[in-house]
Coordinates of C-alpha atoms (C1' of nucleotides) in Angstrom, one line a residue:
Chain I
X3 CA -38.3 7.5 -44.6
X4 CA -36.3 9.5 -47.1
X5 CA -36.1 6.3 -49.3
X6 CA -39.9 5.4 -48.9
X7 CA -41.2 8.7 -49.9
X8 CA -38.6 9.4 -52.6
X9 CA -41.2 9.0 -55.4
X10 CA -42.9 12.5 -55.2
X11 CA -40.9 14.9 -53.2
X12 CA -41.4 18.5 -54.3
X13 CA -38.4 20.7 -54.8
X14 CA -38.6 22.0 -51.1
X15 CA -38.8 18.6 -49.7
X16 CA -36.0 17.4 -51.9
X17 CA -33.8 20.1 -50.4
X18 CA -34.8 19.3 -46.9
X19 CA -34.2 15.6 -47.6
X20 CA -30.8 16.2 -48.9
X21 CA -29.7 18.6 -46.1
X22 CA -30.8 16.0 -43.6
X23 CA -28.9 13.3 -45.5
X24 CA -25.8 15.3 -45.8
X25 CA -25.9 16.0 -42.1
X26 CA -26.0 19.8 -42.8
X27 CA -28.8 19.8 -40.2
X28 CA -29.8 17.2 -37.6
X29 CA -33.3 18.0 -38.0
X30 CA -35.7 20.5 -39.9
X31 CA -37.2 23.5 -38.3
X32 CA -39.7 25.5 -40.2
X33 CA -42.1 28.3 -39.2
X34 CA -45.4 29.6 -40.3
X35 CA -45.1 33.5 -39.9
X36 CA -48.4 35.2 -40.5
X37 CA -48.8 38.9 -40.0
X38 CA -51.9 39.4 -37.5
X39 CA -53.7 41.9 -39.7
X40 CA -56.4 39.8 -41.2
X41 CA -57.9 36.5 -41.5
X42 CA -56.2 33.5 -43.1
X43 CA -57.2 32.3 -46.4
X44 CA -56.7 29.2 -48.6
X45 CA -53.4 30.6 -49.8
X46 CA -52.2 30.6 -46.2
X47 CA -53.7 27.1 -45.8
X48 CA -51.1 26.0 -48.6
X49 CA -48.4 27.5 -46.8
X50 CA -49.5 26.0 -43.4
X51 CA -49.7 22.5 -44.9
X52 CA -46.3 23.0 -46.5
X53 CA -44.4 24.2 -43.2
X54 CA -46.1 22.0 -40.7
X55 CA -46.3 19.2 -43.2
X56 CA -42.5 19.2 -43.9
X57 CA -41.8 19.3 -40.1
X58 CA -44.1 16.5 -39.5
X59 CA -42.8 14.3 -42.4
X60 CA -39.2 14.7 -41.7
X61 CA -39.5 14.5 -38.0
X62 CA -38.8 18.2 -37.2
X63 CA -40.7 21.3 -35.8
X64 CA -42.7 23.9 -37.0
X65 CA -43.1 27.3 -35.1
X66 CA -46.1 29.6 -35.3
X67 CA -44.7 33.0 -35.3
X68 CA -46.6 36.3 -35.5
X69 CA -44.8 38.8 -37.7
X70 CA -46.1 41.7 -35.7
X71 CA -43.7 44.6 -36.4
X72 CA -46.2 47.1 -37.6
X73 CA -48.2 48.4 -34.7
X74 CA -50.7 50.4 -36.8
X75 CA -52.1 47.4 -38.5
X76 CA -52.2 44.5 -36.0
X77 CA -54.7 43.4 -33.6
X78 CA -55.3 40.7 -31.1
X79 CA -58.4 39.6 -32.8
X80 CA -56.3 38.4 -35.7
X81 CA -53.8 36.4 -33.5
X82 CA -56.7 34.7 -32.0
X83 CA -58.4 33.7 -35.1
X84 CA -55.1 32.7 -36.7
X85 CA -54.3 30.2 -33.9
X86 CA -57.9 28.8 -34.1
X87 CA -57.4 28.3 -37.9
X88 CA -54.2 26.6 -37.7
X89 CA -55.5 24.3 -35.1
X90 CA -58.7 23.6 -37.0
X91 CA -56.6 22.7 -40.0
X92 CA -55.0 20.0 -37.8
X93 CA -51.6 21.3 -36.9
X94 CA -49.9 22.0 -33.7
X95 CA -47.0 24.2 -32.7
X96 CA -46.9 22.6 -29.4
X97 CA -45.4 25.4 -27.0
X98 CA -43.6 27.1 -29.8
X99 CA -45.7 30.2 -30.4
X100 CA -43.7 33.2 -30.8
X101 CA -43.9 36.9 -31.7
X102 CA -41.5 39.0 -33.6
X103 CA -42.3 41.6 -30.9
X104 CA -40.8 39.3 -28.3
X105 CA -37.3 40.1 -30.0
X106 CA -37.7 43.8 -30.2
X107 CA -34.9 44.3 -27.5
X108 CA -32.7 41.8 -29.1
X109 CA -33.4 43.3 -32.5
X110 CA -32.4 46.7 -31.3
X111 CA -29.2 45.4 -30.0
X112 CA -28.4 44.0 -33.4
X113 CA -29.3 47.3 -35.0
X114 CA -26.7 49.0 -32.7
X115 CA -24.1 46.4 -33.8
X116 CA -24.7 47.2 -37.3
X117 CA -24.2 50.9 -36.6
X118 CA -21.0 50.1 -34.6
X119 CA -19.8 48.1 -37.7
X120 CA -20.3 51.0 -39.9
X121 CA -23.2 49.2 -41.7
X122 CA -26.2 51.3 -40.7
X123 CA -26.8 55.1 -40.4
X124 CA -29.6 57.4 -39.3
X125 CA -31.1 59.3 -42.3
X126 CA -32.9 62.6 -41.7
X127 CA -34.5 62.8 -45.1
X128 CA -38.2 62.6 -45.5
X129 CA -39.9 59.6 -46.9
X130 CA -40.4 61.5 -50.1
X131 CA -36.7 62.4 -50.4
X132 CA -35.7 58.9 -49.8
X133 CA -38.0 57.7 -52.5
X134 CA -36.7 60.2 -55.0
X135 CA -33.1 59.3 -54.2
X136 CA -33.7 55.6 -54.7
X137 CA -33.4 55.8 -58.4
X138 CA -35.5 53.7 -60.7
X139 CA -35.6 50.2 -62.2
X140 CA -33.0 51.4 -64.7
X141 CA -31.2 54.2 -62.9
X142 CA -29.2 53.9 -59.8
X143 CA -30.0 55.8 -56.6
X144 CA -27.8 58.4 -55.0
X145 CA -26.4 58.4 -51.7
X146 CA -28.2 60.3 -48.8
X147 CA -26.3 63.3 -47.5
X148 CA -26.4 61.7 -44.1
X149 CA -24.9 58.5 -45.2
X150 CA -21.4 59.1 -43.8
X151 CA -22.2 60.3 -40.3
X152 CA -20.0 59.0 -37.7
X153 CA -20.7 55.9 -35.7
X154 CA -21.1 58.0 -32.5
X155 CA -23.4 60.4 -34.1
X156 CA -25.5 57.5 -35.6
X157 CA -25.5 55.6 -32.3
X158 CA -26.6 58.8 -30.4
X159 CA -29.3 59.6 -33.0
X160 CA -30.5 56.0 -32.9
X161 CA -30.8 56.1 -29.1
X162 CA -32.8 59.3 -29.3
X163 CA -35.1 57.9 -31.8
X164 CA -35.8 55.0 -29.3
X165 CA -36.2 57.4 -26.4
X166 CA -38.9 59.3 -28.4
X167 CA -37.1 62.6 -29.0
X168 CA -38.4 62.8 -32.6
X169 CA -41.8 62.7 -34.2
X170 CA -43.1 60.1 -36.5
X171 CA -41.2 60.1 -39.9
X172 CA -38.5 62.5 -38.7
X173 CA -35.7 59.9 -39.2
X174 CA -35.1 56.3 -40.0
X175 CA -32.3 53.8 -39.6
X176 CA -31.0 52.6 -42.8
X177 CA -28.6 49.7 -43.8
X178 CA -25.5 51.2 -45.5
X179 CA -25.2 48.8 -48.6
X180 CA -25.2 50.1 -52.1
X181 CA -27.4 52.8 -53.6
X182 CA -26.3 51.7 -57.1
X183 CA -27.4 48.0 -56.6
X184 CA -29.3 46.6 -59.5
X185 CA -31.6 45.0 -56.9
X186 CA -33.6 47.8 -55.5
X187 CA -34.1 46.0 -52.1
X188 CA -30.3 46.6 -51.6
X189 CA -30.3 50.3 -52.0
X190 CA -29.8 51.2 -48.3
X191 CA -33.1 49.6 -47.2
X192 CA -34.9 51.1 -44.1
X193 CA -34.3 49.1 -41.0
X194 CA -36.3 51.1 -38.3
X195 CA -39.0 53.6 -38.4
X196 CA -40.4 56.0 -35.8
X197 CA -44.1 55.2 -34.9
X198 CA -45.6 56.6 -31.8
X199 CA -48.2 54.0 -31.7
X200 CA -49.7 51.5 -29.3
X201 CA -48.6 47.9 -30.1
X202 CA -51.0 45.1 -29.3
X203 CA -48.4 43.3 -27.1
X204 CA -45.7 45.7 -26.2
X205 CA -48.0 48.5 -25.6
X206 CA -46.2 51.9 -25.5
X207 CA -42.8 50.5 -24.8
X208 CA -41.6 51.3 -28.1
X209 CA -41.8 54.2 -30.5
X210 CA -39.4 52.7 -33.1
X211 CA -40.3 49.6 -34.9
X212 CA -38.0 47.3 -37.0
X213 CA -38.9 46.5 -40.7
X214 CA -39.8 43.2 -42.1
X215 CA -36.5 42.5 -43.8
X216 CA -34.5 43.2 -40.6
X217 CA -36.9 41.3 -38.3
X218 CA -37.7 38.2 -40.3
X219 CA -34.2 36.8 -40.9
X220 CA -33.1 37.5 -37.3
X221 CA -36.2 36.0 -36.0
X222 CA -35.6 32.9 -38.0
X223 CA -31.9 32.8 -36.7
X224 CA -33.0 33.2 -33.1
X225 CA -35.5 30.3 -33.4
X226 CA -32.9 28.2 -35.2
X227 CA -35.1 27.8 -38.2
X228 CA -33.2 25.8 -40.9
X229 CA -35.5 26.4 -43.9
X230 CA -37.2 29.6 -44.1
X231 CA -40.1 29.2 -46.7
X232 CA -41.9 32.0 -48.2
X233 CA -43.6 33.0 -51.4
X234 CA -41.9 34.1 -54.6
X235 CA -42.6 37.9 -54.1
X236 CA -39.7 37.7 -51.5
X237 CA -37.2 36.4 -53.8
X238 CA -35.5 39.8 -54.3
X239 CA -35.5 40.2 -50.6
X240 CA -33.3 37.1 -50.1
X241 CA -30.2 39.0 -50.8
X242 CA -31.0 41.3 -47.9
X243 CA -31.9 38.4 -45.7
X244 CA -28.5 37.0 -46.3
X245 CA -26.7 40.3 -46.0
X246 CA -28.2 41.0 -42.5
X247 CA -27.5 37.5 -41.2
X248 CA -23.9 37.6 -42.7
X249 CA -23.1 40.8 -40.9
X250 CA -24.3 40.0 -37.6
X251 CA -23.4 37.4 -34.9
X252 CA -26.6 35.4 -35.0
X253 CA -26.8 32.0 -33.3
X254 CA -27.7 30.0 -36.5
X255 CA -27.9 30.4 -40.3
X256 CA -31.2 29.8 -41.8
X257 CA -31.7 29.9 -45.6
X258 CA -34.7 31.3 -47.4
X259 CA -36.5 29.4 -50.1
X260 CA -39.4 30.6 -52.1
X261 CA -42.4 28.8 -53.7
X262 CA -45.3 30.1 -56.0
X263 CA -48.3 31.4 -54.1
X264 CA -51.7 29.8 -54.8
X265 CA -54.2 31.4 -57.1
X266 CA -57.6 30.0 -57.4
X267 CA -60.3 30.6 -60.2
X268 CA -63.6 32.5 -59.3
X269 CA -62.3 33.9 -56.2
X270 CA -59.5 36.5 -55.1
X271 CA -56.7 35.2 -52.8
X272 CA -55.3 38.4 -51.4
X273 CA -55.9 39.8 -47.9
X274 CA -56.3 43.3 -49.2
X275 CA -59.0 42.4 -51.5
X276 CA -60.8 40.3 -49.2
X277 CA -60.9 43.1 -46.8
X278 CA -62.6 45.2 -49.3
X279 CA -65.2 42.6 -49.9
X280 CA -66.0 42.7 -46.3
X281 CA -65.8 46.3 -45.6
X282 CA -67.9 47.2 -48.6
X283 CA -70.6 44.8 -47.7
X284 CA -70.3 42.3 -50.6
X285 CA -70.2 39.6 -48.2
X286 CA -71.5 39.3 -44.7
X287 CA -68.1 39.1 -43.0
X288 CA -64.7 37.2 -43.0
X289 CA -66.6 34.0 -42.3
X290 CA -69.1 34.2 -45.0
X291 CA -69.4 30.9 -46.8
X292 CA -68.6 32.4 -50.1
X293 CA -65.1 33.6 -48.9
X294 CA -61.9 31.7 -49.5
X295 CA -60.8 32.4 -46.0
X296 CA -60.3 29.4 -43.7
X297 CA -63.2 30.7 -41.7
X298 CA -65.4 30.9 -44.8
X299 CA -64.5 27.6 -46.0
X300 CA -65.2 26.1 -42.6
X301 CA -68.5 27.6 -42.4
X302 CA -69.2 26.5 -46.0
X303 CA -68.6 23.0 -45.0
X304 CA -65.1 22.3 -46.1
X305 CA -63.4 19.9 -43.7
X306 CA -59.7 20.0 -42.6
X307 CA -59.1 16.9 -44.3
X308 CA -60.3 18.1 -47.7
X309 CA -58.1 21.3 -47.5
X310 CA -55.1 19.2 -46.6
X311 CA -55.8 16.9 -49.4
X312 CA -56.1 19.9 -51.7
X313 CA -52.8 21.2 -50.6
X314 CA -51.2 17.9 -51.3
X315 CA -52.9 17.5 -54.7
X316 CA -51.8 20.9 -56.0
X317 CA -48.2 20.5 -55.1
X318 CA -45.5 23.0 -54.7
X319 CA -43.5 24.5 -57.4
X320 CA -42.0 27.9 -58.6
X321 CA -44.3 28.5 -61.6
X322 CA -47.0 31.0 -61.4
X323 CA -50.3 29.1 -61.1
X324 CA -54.0 29.4 -61.0
X325 CA -55.7 26.2 -59.7
X326 CA -59.3 25.6 -60.9
X327 CA -61.8 25.7 -58.1
X328 CA -63.1 22.4 -59.3
X329 CA -60.1 20.9 -57.9
X330 CA -61.0 22.1 -54.4
X331 CA -64.6 20.9 -54.8
X332 CA -63.4 17.5 -55.9
X333 CA -61.3 17.2 -52.7
X334 CA -64.2 18.0 -50.6
X335 CA -66.4 15.5 -52.4
X336 CA -63.9 12.8 -52.2
X337 CA -63.6 13.4 -48.4
X338 CA -67.3 13.6 -47.7
X339 CA -68.3 10.7 -50.0
X340 CA -66.8 8.4 -47.6
X341 CA -67.8 9.9 -44.4
X342 CA -71.0 11.9 -44.7
X343 CA -74.2 10.3 -43.4
X344 CA -76.9 10.4 -46.0
X345 CA -80.3 12.0 -45.6
X346 CA -83.4 13.0 -47.5
X347 CA -84.3 16.7 -48.0
X348 CA -86.3 18.3 -50.5
X349 CA -85.2 21.8 -51.6
X350 CA -88.2 22.8 -53.9
X351 CA -91.1 20.8 -52.7
X352 CA -94.3 19.6 -54.7
X353 CA -97.0 17.6 -52.9
X354 CA -97.5 13.9 -53.8
X355 CA -100.6 12.1 -52.6
X356 CA -100.7 8.4 -52.6
X357 CA -104.3 7.7 -53.4
X358 CA -104.3 4.1 -52.5
X359 CA -102.3 4.5 -49.2
X360 CA -104.7 4.5 -46.1
X361 CA -105.2 8.0 -44.7
X362 CA -104.3 7.2 -41.3
X363 CA -101.5 4.8 -41.9
X364 CA -97.8 5.4 -41.2
X365 CA -94.9 3.3 -41.4
X366 CA -91.3 3.6 -40.2
X367 CA -88.4 2.7 -42.5
X368 CA -85.1 1.7 -41.0
X369 CA -82.6 3.2 -43.4
X370 CA -78.8 2.9 -43.7
X371 CA -77.0 6.1 -43.2
X372 CA -74.6 5.3 -45.9
X373 CA -75.4 2.3 -48.3
X374 CA -71.7 1.3 -48.8
X375 CA -70.7 1.9 -45.2
X376 CA -73.0 -0.1 -42.9
X377 CA -70.7 0.9 -39.9
X378 CA -72.3 4.4 -40.1
X379 CA -75.6 2.9 -38.7
X380 CA -79.1 3.4 -39.5
X381 CA -81.9 5.9 -38.8
X382 CA -85.6 5.9 -39.0
X383 CA -87.7 7.5 -41.7
X384 CA -91.4 7.8 -41.3
X385 CA -93.6 7.3 -44.4
X386 CA -97.3 8.4 -45.0
X387 CA -99.8 9.1 -47.5
X388 CA -98.8 12.6 -48.3
X389 CA -95.2 13.4 -49.2
X390 CA -93.0 16.0 -50.8
X391 CA -90.8 15.3 -53.6
X392 CA -88.4 17.8 -55.6
X393 CA -90.1 19.7 -58.4
X394 CA -87.4 18.7 -60.7
X395 CA -88.3 15.1 -60.2
X396 CA -91.5 15.6 -62.0
X397 CA -92.3 16.5 -65.6
X398 CA -95.6 16.5 -67.2
X399 CA -93.9 16.2 -70.5
X400 CA -90.7 14.2 -69.9
X401 CA -87.8 15.1 -72.1
X402 CA -85.9 12.2 -73.8
X403 CA -83.9 10.1 -71.4
X404 CA -85.7 11.5 -68.4
X405 CA -86.3 8.7 -66.0
X406 CA -87.9 10.5 -63.0
X407 CA -91.6 10.9 -62.4
X408 CA -94.2 11.8 -65.2
X409 CA -97.8 10.8 -65.9
X410 CA -98.2 7.0 -66.3
X411 CA -94.5 6.4 -65.2
X412 CA -93.3 4.5 -62.2
X413 CA -90.4 5.5 -60.0
X414 CA -88.9 4.3 -56.9
X415 CA -89.2 6.4 -53.7
X416 CA -85.8 5.7 -52.1
X417 CA -85.9 3.2 -49.3
X418 CA -89.8 3.1 -49.5
X419 CA -92.0 1.9 -52.4
X420 CA -92.5 2.1 -56.1
X421 CA -95.2 4.7 -57.1
X422 CA -96.9 5.5 -60.3
X423 CA -98.1 8.7 -61.3
X424 CA -101.9 8.7 -62.1
X425 CA -102.9 12.3 -62.1
X426 CA -101.7 16.0 -62.0
X427 CA -103.4 18.8 -60.4
X428 CA -102.7 22.3 -61.6
X429 CA -103.4 25.8 -60.5
X430 CA -106.0 27.0 -63.1
X431 CA -104.5 30.5 -63.0
X432 CA -100.8 29.8 -63.3
X433 CA -100.7 26.3 -64.8
X434 CA -98.2 25.3 -62.0
X435 CA -98.4 21.8 -60.7
X436 CA -99.9 21.8 -57.2
X437 CA -100.3 18.2 -56.5
X438 CA -99.3 14.9 -58.1
X439 CA -101.4 11.8 -57.5
X440 CA -99.8 8.4 -57.5
X441 CA -100.7 4.9 -56.5
X442 CA -98.1 2.7 -54.7
X443 CA -97.4 -0.9 -55.0
X444 CA -97.5 -2.5 -51.5
X445 CA -95.4 -5.4 -52.7
X446 CA -92.5 -3.2 -53.3
X447 CA -91.8 -2.3 -49.7
X448 CA -88.3 -1.1 -49.1
X449 CA -88.1 -0.2 -52.6
X450 CA -87.6 -3.5 -54.4
X451 CA -89.6 -6.1 -56.1
X452 CA -88.4 -9.6 -57.3
X453 CA -90.6 -9.7 -60.4
X454 CA -87.7 -8.3 -62.6
X455 CA -89.6 -5.0 -63.0
X456 CA -87.2 -2.3 -64.2
X457 CA -87.6 1.0 -62.5
X458 CA -84.8 3.3 -63.6
X459 CA -85.5 6.4 -61.5
X460 CA -85.1 6.7 -57.8
X461 CA -86.1 9.8 -56.3
X462 CA -85.9 11.3 -52.7
X463 CA -88.9 12.4 -50.7
X464 CA -90.1 13.6 -47.3
X465 CA -93.3 12.7 -45.4
X466 CA -95.3 15.8 -45.3
X467 CA -96.9 15.4 -41.8
X468 CA -93.3 14.3 -40.4
X469 CA -91.1 16.8 -42.0
X470 CA -88.9 19.0 -40.2
X471 CA -88.5 22.4 -41.7
X472 CA -85.2 23.9 -42.5
X473 CA -83.6 27.0 -44.0
X474 CA -81.3 26.0 -46.8
X475 CA -78.6 28.3 -48.2
X476 CA -77.4 27.4 -51.6
X477 CA -73.9 28.8 -52.4
X478 CA -72.3 29.4 -55.6
X479 CA -68.9 30.8 -56.8
X480 CA -68.1 34.3 -55.5
X481 CA -67.4 35.8 -58.9
X482 CA -68.8 35.5 -62.3
X483 CA -65.5 35.3 -64.0
X484 CA -62.6 32.8 -63.5
X485 CA -60.2 35.6 -63.2
X486 CA -61.9 38.6 -61.5
X487 CA -58.7 40.6 -61.5
X488 CA -58.6 40.6 -65.4
X489 CA -60.8 43.8 -65.4
X490 CA -62.2 45.6 -68.4
X491 CA -61.5 49.2 -68.9
X492 CA -63.2 51.4 -66.0
X493 CA -64.3 48.4 -64.0
X494 CA -63.0 46.8 -60.8
X495 CA -62.9 43.3 -59.6
X496 CA -65.9 43.9 -57.4
X497 CA -67.9 44.5 -60.3
X498 CA -67.7 40.8 -61.1
X499 CA -69.0 39.7 -57.7
X500 CA -71.7 37.0 -58.5
X501 CA -75.2 38.5 -57.5
X502 CA -76.4 34.8 -57.3
X503 CA -73.7 33.3 -55.1
X504 CA -76.3 32.8 -52.4
X505 CA -79.8 31.7 -52.7
X506 CA -81.9 31.2 -49.5
X507 CA -84.6 28.7 -49.4
X508 CA -86.3 29.5 -46.3
X509 CA -88.7 26.6 -45.8
X510 CA -87.4 23.2 -47.0
X511 CA -89.0 19.9 -45.9
X512 CA -86.2 17.6 -44.5
X513 CA -86.3 14.2 -42.9
X514 CA -87.1 14.3 -39.2
X515 CA -83.7 13.0 -38.0
X516 CA -82.1 16.2 -39.3
X517 CA -83.8 18.1 -36.5
X518 CA -81.1 16.5 -34.2
X519 CA -78.2 17.8 -36.4
X520 CA -75.5 19.8 -34.5
X521 CA -73.7 22.8 -35.9
X522 CA -71.0 21.9 -38.3
X523 CA -72.3 18.3 -38.8
X524 CA -72.1 17.4 -42.5
X525 CA -74.5 15.3 -44.4
X526 CA -75.1 14.3 -47.9
X527 CA -78.7 15.1 -48.9
X528 CA -79.1 12.5 -51.4
X529 CA -79.1 13.3 -55.0
X530 CA -78.3 16.9 -54.2
X531 CA -74.9 17.5 -52.6
X532 CA -73.1 17.9 -49.3
X533 CA -74.7 20.1 -46.7
X534 CA -73.4 21.3 -43.3
X535 CA -75.5 22.6 -40.3
X536 CA -74.4 26.2 -40.2
X537 CA -71.9 26.9 -37.5
X538 CA -73.4 30.2 -36.4
X539 CA -77.1 30.1 -37.1
X540 CA -78.2 26.5 -36.9
X541 CA -79.9 25.2 -33.6
X542 CA -82.7 22.9 -32.4
X543 CA -85.2 25.8 -32.9
X544 CA -84.0 26.8 -36.3
X545 CA -82.4 24.4 -38.8
X546 CA -80.0 26.0 -41.2
X547 CA -78.1 24.0 -43.8
X548 CA -75.5 25.3 -46.2
X549 CA -74.7 23.6 -49.3
X550 CA -71.0 23.0 -49.3
X551 CA -70.9 21.5 -52.7
X552 CA -73.2 19.8 -55.1
X553 CA -73.0 16.3 -56.3
X554 CA -71.8 15.6 -59.9
X555 CA -74.8 15.8 -62.0
X556 CA -74.5 14.0 -65.3
X557 CA -78.2 14.3 -66.1
X558 CA -78.0 18.1 -65.9
X559 CA -75.0 17.9 -68.2
X560 CA -76.8 15.7 -70.6
X561 CA -79.9 17.8 -70.6
X562 CA -78.0 20.9 -71.2
X563 CA -76.2 19.3 -74.2
X564 CA -79.5 18.4 -75.7
X565 CA -80.9 21.8 -75.2
Chain C
rU26 C1' -34.0 49.4 -72.5
rG27 C1' -31.7 47.3 -64.7
rG28 C1' -32.2 43.0 -61.4
rG29 C1' -34.6 38.6 -60.0
rG30 C1' -37.8 34.4 -61.5
rA31 C1' -41.0 31.1 -64.6
rG32 C1' -42.5 28.6 -69.3
rU33 C1' -44.2 20.1 -69.9
rC34 C1' -52.2 18.1 -72.1
rG35 C1' -57.9 23.0 -70.7
rC36 C1' -55.9 23.5 -65.0
rC37 C1' -52.3 21.8 -61.3
rA38 C1' -47.9 18.8 -61.6
rA39 C1' -43.9 14.4 -61.9
rG40 C1' -40.0 14.1 -65.0
rU41 C1' -32.9 12.6 -60.2
rU42 C1' -26.6 13.9 -63.1
rG43 C1' -29.3 13.1 -71.5
rG44 C1' -30.9 6.5 -73.1
rU45 C1' -37.3 2.4 -74.5
rU46 C1' -43.9 4.1 -76.3
rA47 C1' -43.4 11.9 -71.6
rA48 C1' -46.1 9.9 -64.3
rG49 C1' -50.5 11.2 -61.4
rG50 C1' -54.7 14.3 -60.2
rC51 C1' -58.6 17.8 -61.6
rA52 C1' -61.5 18.8 -66.0
rC53 C1' -63.5 16.6 -70.4
rG54 C1' -65.5 12.4 -73.7
rG55 C1' -67.2 7.3 -74.1
rG56 C1' -68.8 2.4 -71.7
rG57 C1' -70.1 -0.9 -67.4
rU58 C1' -72.1 -1.6 -62.3
rU59 C1' -75.9 0.8 -59.2
rU60 C1' -82.3 1.3 -54.6
rU61 C1' -78.3 8.4 -55.0
rG62 C1' -78.6 10.2 -63.3
rG63 C1' -73.9 10.0 -56.7
rU64 C1' -69.9 6.4 -55.6
rC65 C1' -67.2 2.7 -57.9
rC66 C1' -64.9 0.2 -62.4
rC67 C1' -62.9 0.3 -67.5
rC68 C1' -61.4 3.0 -71.7
rG69 C1' -60.0 7.8 -74.3
rC70 C1' -57.4 12.3 -73.6
rA71 C1' -49.4 16.0 -75.1
rU72 C1' -45.3 11.8 -81.8
rU73 C1' -44.6 16.3 -77.7
rC74 C1' -42.2 19.4 -73.7
rG75 C1' -42.7 28.4 -75.4
rA76 C1' -40.0 29.1 -80.5
rG77 C1' -35.7 28.4 -83.8
rG78 C1' -30.9 26.8 -84.4
rG79 C1' -26.9 23.5 -82.5
rU80 C1' -24.1 19.2 -79.8
rU81 C1' -25.0 13.8 -79.6
rC82 C1' -25.9 7.1 -81.8
rG83 C1' -29.8 9.3 -78.6
rA84 C1' -32.4 15.9 -75.6
rG85 C1' -38.1 18.0 -72.1
rU86 C1' -33.4 16.9 -69.9
rC87 C1' -26.7 20.0 -72.6
rC88 C1' -25.3 24.8 -75.7
rU89 C1' -27.2 29.1 -78.3
rU90 C1' -30.5 32.8 -80.0
rC91 C1' -35.3 34.7 -79.5
rC92 C1' -40.5 35.0 -77.5
rU93 C1' -44.0 35.4 -73.6
rC94 C1' -45.4 35.9 -68.6
rC95 C1' -44.5 37.1 -63.1
rC96 C1' -41.9 40.0 -59.1
rC97 C1' -39.1 44.5 -57.3
rA98 C1' -38.8 51.7 -57.1
rG99 C1' -43.6 51.2 -48.7
rC100 C1' -40.7 54.7 -43.3
rC101 C1' -46.3 47.3 -45.5
rA102 C1' -45.3 42.1 -45.1

RNA sequence: UGGGGAGUCGCCAAGUUGGUUAAGGCACGGGGUUUUGGUCCCCGCAUUCGAGGGUUCGAGUCCUUCCUCCCCAGCCA
């Protein structure tokens, strides 16, 4: 395998590949370590695809591990949703689901060991005092007055901390490293804090909780992780990661590697900011289709395949990056173009009457679900004298290059007949087109004639009397600016939320067969885009489709250029 | 003005230890095919690798100086 995939190994896969070849490890072990304090977003998807992807590619394993060391922020709801999201993305941790909280007892023992080795001490200073003594980026910190307590005293105090003898914030356990280290992380970092709080898994068993830096590396070692992959902000923490493991008798020696987190244009990819959008009501929830959460993307109609393709396309490196949202959209189109059944749906209807078509006549056309993929089968579409077409597909005064319907012009009704516009009826008050009259050519049944006639335009339609009616939700980008975090003076990123990111069309005529759609089933509405039956609101009694992404529209581009 | 990182086409991103004309994708522009102005297929798109010096027959790849950007001062992760 190493030889066949040699071509495009990113820097992490290159490291793994070399470690395997050199025999440093018999197999790779990675882990995806979310904190269960929020929903997963597309940035996590990148990490999931990386960690599970590497394990899969090199025949190793990837654990799912919840980093639940902070009882005041974590909830069961999140551990459930995270599992669902990872599964939905197509990855499996088999029986290897772990919780950092499962290691609390071991972690505690390791902490006592550090104390015994003279490498940790209990500090009685307040948070405020500790902060002040830490120094600054350019000045060293100063030692805590409690730094040189005896091992026995430290042990006794730490045990009493565990026993609940002290209130929150009264004391902490600190590593005894170097208050003048140029790396602030190494200035006697806090290892344990007192928190009389209920933990979602350990309940009230503990009132002291270990910090991330102490917990993460040891958890990795206990699980025999070989490559502990995290984002660049943890680069400074690597020195501490190594310090802890080098000073404790851990069962294995993992290494930490960092990669650049994902940024995307027109959205924010940060749990904290996503929470604000939800709690302040800018969106309807974590799974709002405008949200870049996994739940949001899923409800929007993104497929696991498209997200995995995206992760593969953007690659992995160490340079700061902001990927254009168009890249994500292109991945969805690429995936769905091959697999989405086509259907006819009209978003903004205008009535068409075919005057030479018998009033009581009806026909059924057997239409392919995908012109290029006959294996996707066919469905029946009824045709009759009165139809709906898209308002956009008719212009009383056609612009140059327009080859849709206009007075005197002939177009093809997809899969049906050629029709020619003979008349236009308008509202005398508003001037709006209320009805278009056409004649059809019976010899063009199926949408084709052998007389060499050239009909450039093909438009979609829905038989008025046979239409099913659906609510269609048109989504657009969440923010109006590519980088909503680049705020002007006195503003905040929420000021750039796109007020038009959602447009609801409550009553759209769609072809009959769509009434059978099931939640999360995707379609291409021909000439419009990819749509998905809403996961929550769609049902046989209320059809609701979300636009996942529009089709490329070179006519719109051309028309815009001309304007 | 401490430490740790990063700078290759508008956006991602390859570029193994220096050796012809600097991958690929997205975006963009042009053309062809087409019963979706979709798809598909062609073609174009960095004499240049943050900038300046230097080493070398030869440098994106080595040395050097400088510039810019990101991360770190939670008892968050």
